[in-house]
C-alpha positions as a printed Julia matrix, in Angstrom:
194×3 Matrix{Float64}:
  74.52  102.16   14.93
  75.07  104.4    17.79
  72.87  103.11   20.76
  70.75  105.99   22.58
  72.2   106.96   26.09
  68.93  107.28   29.06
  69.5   110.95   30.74
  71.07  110.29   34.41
  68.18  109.92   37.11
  69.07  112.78   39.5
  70.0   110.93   42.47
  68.39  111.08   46.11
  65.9   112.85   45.13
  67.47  115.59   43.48
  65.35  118.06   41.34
  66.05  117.7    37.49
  68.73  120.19   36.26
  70.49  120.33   39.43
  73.74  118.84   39.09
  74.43  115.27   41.94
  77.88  116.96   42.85
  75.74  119.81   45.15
  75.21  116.31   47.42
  78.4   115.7    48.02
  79.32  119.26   49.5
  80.94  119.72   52.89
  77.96  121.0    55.75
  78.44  124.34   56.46
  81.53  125.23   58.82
  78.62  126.29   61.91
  77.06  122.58   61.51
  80.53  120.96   61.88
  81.02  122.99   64.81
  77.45  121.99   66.18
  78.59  118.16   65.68
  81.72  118.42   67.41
  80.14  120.05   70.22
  77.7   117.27   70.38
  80.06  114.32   70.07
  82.45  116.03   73.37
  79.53  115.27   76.06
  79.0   112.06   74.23
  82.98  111.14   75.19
  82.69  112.81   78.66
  79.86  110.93   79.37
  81.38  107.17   78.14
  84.47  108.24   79.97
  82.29  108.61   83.65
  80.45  105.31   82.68
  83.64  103.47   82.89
  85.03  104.81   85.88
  81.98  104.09   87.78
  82.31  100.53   86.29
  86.04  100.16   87.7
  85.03  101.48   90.79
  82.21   99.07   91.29
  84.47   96.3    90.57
  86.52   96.81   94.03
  84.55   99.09   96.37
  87.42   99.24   98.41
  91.0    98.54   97.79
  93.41  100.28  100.68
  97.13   98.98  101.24
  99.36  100.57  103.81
 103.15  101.05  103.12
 104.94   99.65  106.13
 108.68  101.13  107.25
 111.59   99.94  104.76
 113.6    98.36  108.46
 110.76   95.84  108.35
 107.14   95.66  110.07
 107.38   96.2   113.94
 105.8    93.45  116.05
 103.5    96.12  117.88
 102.03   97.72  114.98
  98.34   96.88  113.97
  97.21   97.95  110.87
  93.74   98.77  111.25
  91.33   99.3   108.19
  87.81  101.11  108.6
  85.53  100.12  105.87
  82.55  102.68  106.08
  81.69  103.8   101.92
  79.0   100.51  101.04
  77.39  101.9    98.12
  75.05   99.54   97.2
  73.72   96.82   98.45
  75.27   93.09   97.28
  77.57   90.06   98.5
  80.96   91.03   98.95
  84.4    89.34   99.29
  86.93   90.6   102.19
  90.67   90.33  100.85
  93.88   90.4   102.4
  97.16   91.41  100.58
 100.77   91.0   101.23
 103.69   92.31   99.22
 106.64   91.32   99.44
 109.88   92.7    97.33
 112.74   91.11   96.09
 115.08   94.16   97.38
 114.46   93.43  101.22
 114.42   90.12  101.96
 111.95   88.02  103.87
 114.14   85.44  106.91
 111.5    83.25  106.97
 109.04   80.75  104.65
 105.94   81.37  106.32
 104.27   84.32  107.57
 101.32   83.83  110.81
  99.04   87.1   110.94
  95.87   87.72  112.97
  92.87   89.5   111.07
  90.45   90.37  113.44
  87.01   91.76  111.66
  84.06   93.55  113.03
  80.99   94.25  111.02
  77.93   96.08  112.63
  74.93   96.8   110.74
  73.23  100.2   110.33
  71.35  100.79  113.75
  75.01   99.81  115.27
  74.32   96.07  116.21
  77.32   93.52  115.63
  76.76   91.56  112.27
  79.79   89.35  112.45
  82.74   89.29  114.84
  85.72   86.95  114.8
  89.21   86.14  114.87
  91.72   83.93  111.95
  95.3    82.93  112.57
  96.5    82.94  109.03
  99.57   81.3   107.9
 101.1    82.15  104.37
 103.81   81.09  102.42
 106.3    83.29  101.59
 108.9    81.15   99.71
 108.92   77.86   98.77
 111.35   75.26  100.76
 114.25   76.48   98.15
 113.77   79.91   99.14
 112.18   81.19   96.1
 109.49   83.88   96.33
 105.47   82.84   96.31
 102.86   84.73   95.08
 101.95   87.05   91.91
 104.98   88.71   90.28
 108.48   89.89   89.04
 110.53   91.51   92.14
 107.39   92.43   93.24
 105.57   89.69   95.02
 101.88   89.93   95.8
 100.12   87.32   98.01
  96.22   87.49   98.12
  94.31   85.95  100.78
  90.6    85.59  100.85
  89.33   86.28  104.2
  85.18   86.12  104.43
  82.32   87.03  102.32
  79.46   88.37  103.63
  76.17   90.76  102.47
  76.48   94.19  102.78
  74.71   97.18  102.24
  74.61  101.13  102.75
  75.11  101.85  106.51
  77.21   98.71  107.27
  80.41   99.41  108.72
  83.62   97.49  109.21
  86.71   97.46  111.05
  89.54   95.0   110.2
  92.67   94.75  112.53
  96.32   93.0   110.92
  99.45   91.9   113.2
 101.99   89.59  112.63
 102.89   86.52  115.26
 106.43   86.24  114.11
 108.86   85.91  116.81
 111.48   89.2   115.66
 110.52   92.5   116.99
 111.34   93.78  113.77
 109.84   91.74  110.25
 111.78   92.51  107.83
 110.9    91.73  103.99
 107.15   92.68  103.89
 106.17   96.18  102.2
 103.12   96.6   102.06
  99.78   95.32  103.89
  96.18   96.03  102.24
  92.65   95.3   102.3
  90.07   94.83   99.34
  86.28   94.14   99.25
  84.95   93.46   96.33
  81.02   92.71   94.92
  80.48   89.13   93.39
């Protein structure tokens, strides 16, 4: 014997007699539009949220290229730090980079950073003077730090709390005895929040 079928319950909802495939139509071409126009800001708006989240990673990050005949005794490099955005502990780096294509006569390098901070009504925070030395090759001659033919050396200097309004001024020279130093191309500062 045949077994009786049960009629199809119209599904979500659907009014009796009104065939399901009408649910599975395509929104009309002006609500497509509508969505797309919706979803752009959307993007825009996760794109600005992670720039601003790079950026407050390093609040400042400023290297100076130095000649390609080599860094010249005289010349201090002399970083103004004066864009605090907010308010937090922050770590003072110093980088050196060093290349593979020009290089370095000696092992070591000795540099003077000389820091002022001053606080927002213009009094002196924190003022003082380090004699740095840093290894630029090992005792076989091979290149330190981070890299390929590009060497990067990073140097923590101080860390100290900031906020809007403080200011900064950080001074680099070299001690080496040659009025010319060749092998280093680039100087830079960062401070970061931690």
């Amino acid at each position: 014997q045949a077994q009786a079928t049960k009629p199809n319950k119209p599904k979500h909802g659907a009014p009796s007699g009104v065939p399901c495939f009408f649910h599975h139509l395509s929104p009309p071409s002006s609500l497509t539009a509508l969505s797309r126009m919706n979803i752009k800001p959307a993007i825009i708006l996760i794109l600005i949220a992670a720039l601003i989240s790079c950026t407050e990673s390093t609040a400042i990050k400023d290297y100076r290229d130095l000649p390609t005949e080599g860094w010249r005794a005289k010349d201090t490099l002399t970083f103004q730090v004066d864009t605090i955005r907010r308010a937090a502990p922050y770590e003072v780096i110093l980088g050196i980079r060093t290349s593979s294509a020009h290089a370095y006569p000696f092992q070591k390098l000795t540099i003077v950073a000389e820091q002022q901070w001053t606080a927002k009504n213009g009094t002196t925070m924190r003022c003082h003077k380090d004699t740095l030395e840093i290894s630029i090759t090992n005792e076989q001659g091979d290149a330190q730090g981070t890299g390929i033919s590009n060497y990067e050396h990073i140097i923590p200097l101080t860390q100290l709390n900031l906020e809007p309004g403080n200011q900064g001024r950080i001074r680099i020279y070299h001690l080496m005895r040659r009025p010319t130093l060749p092998g280093i191309t680039n100087v830079g500062l960062e401070l970061s929040p931690f």
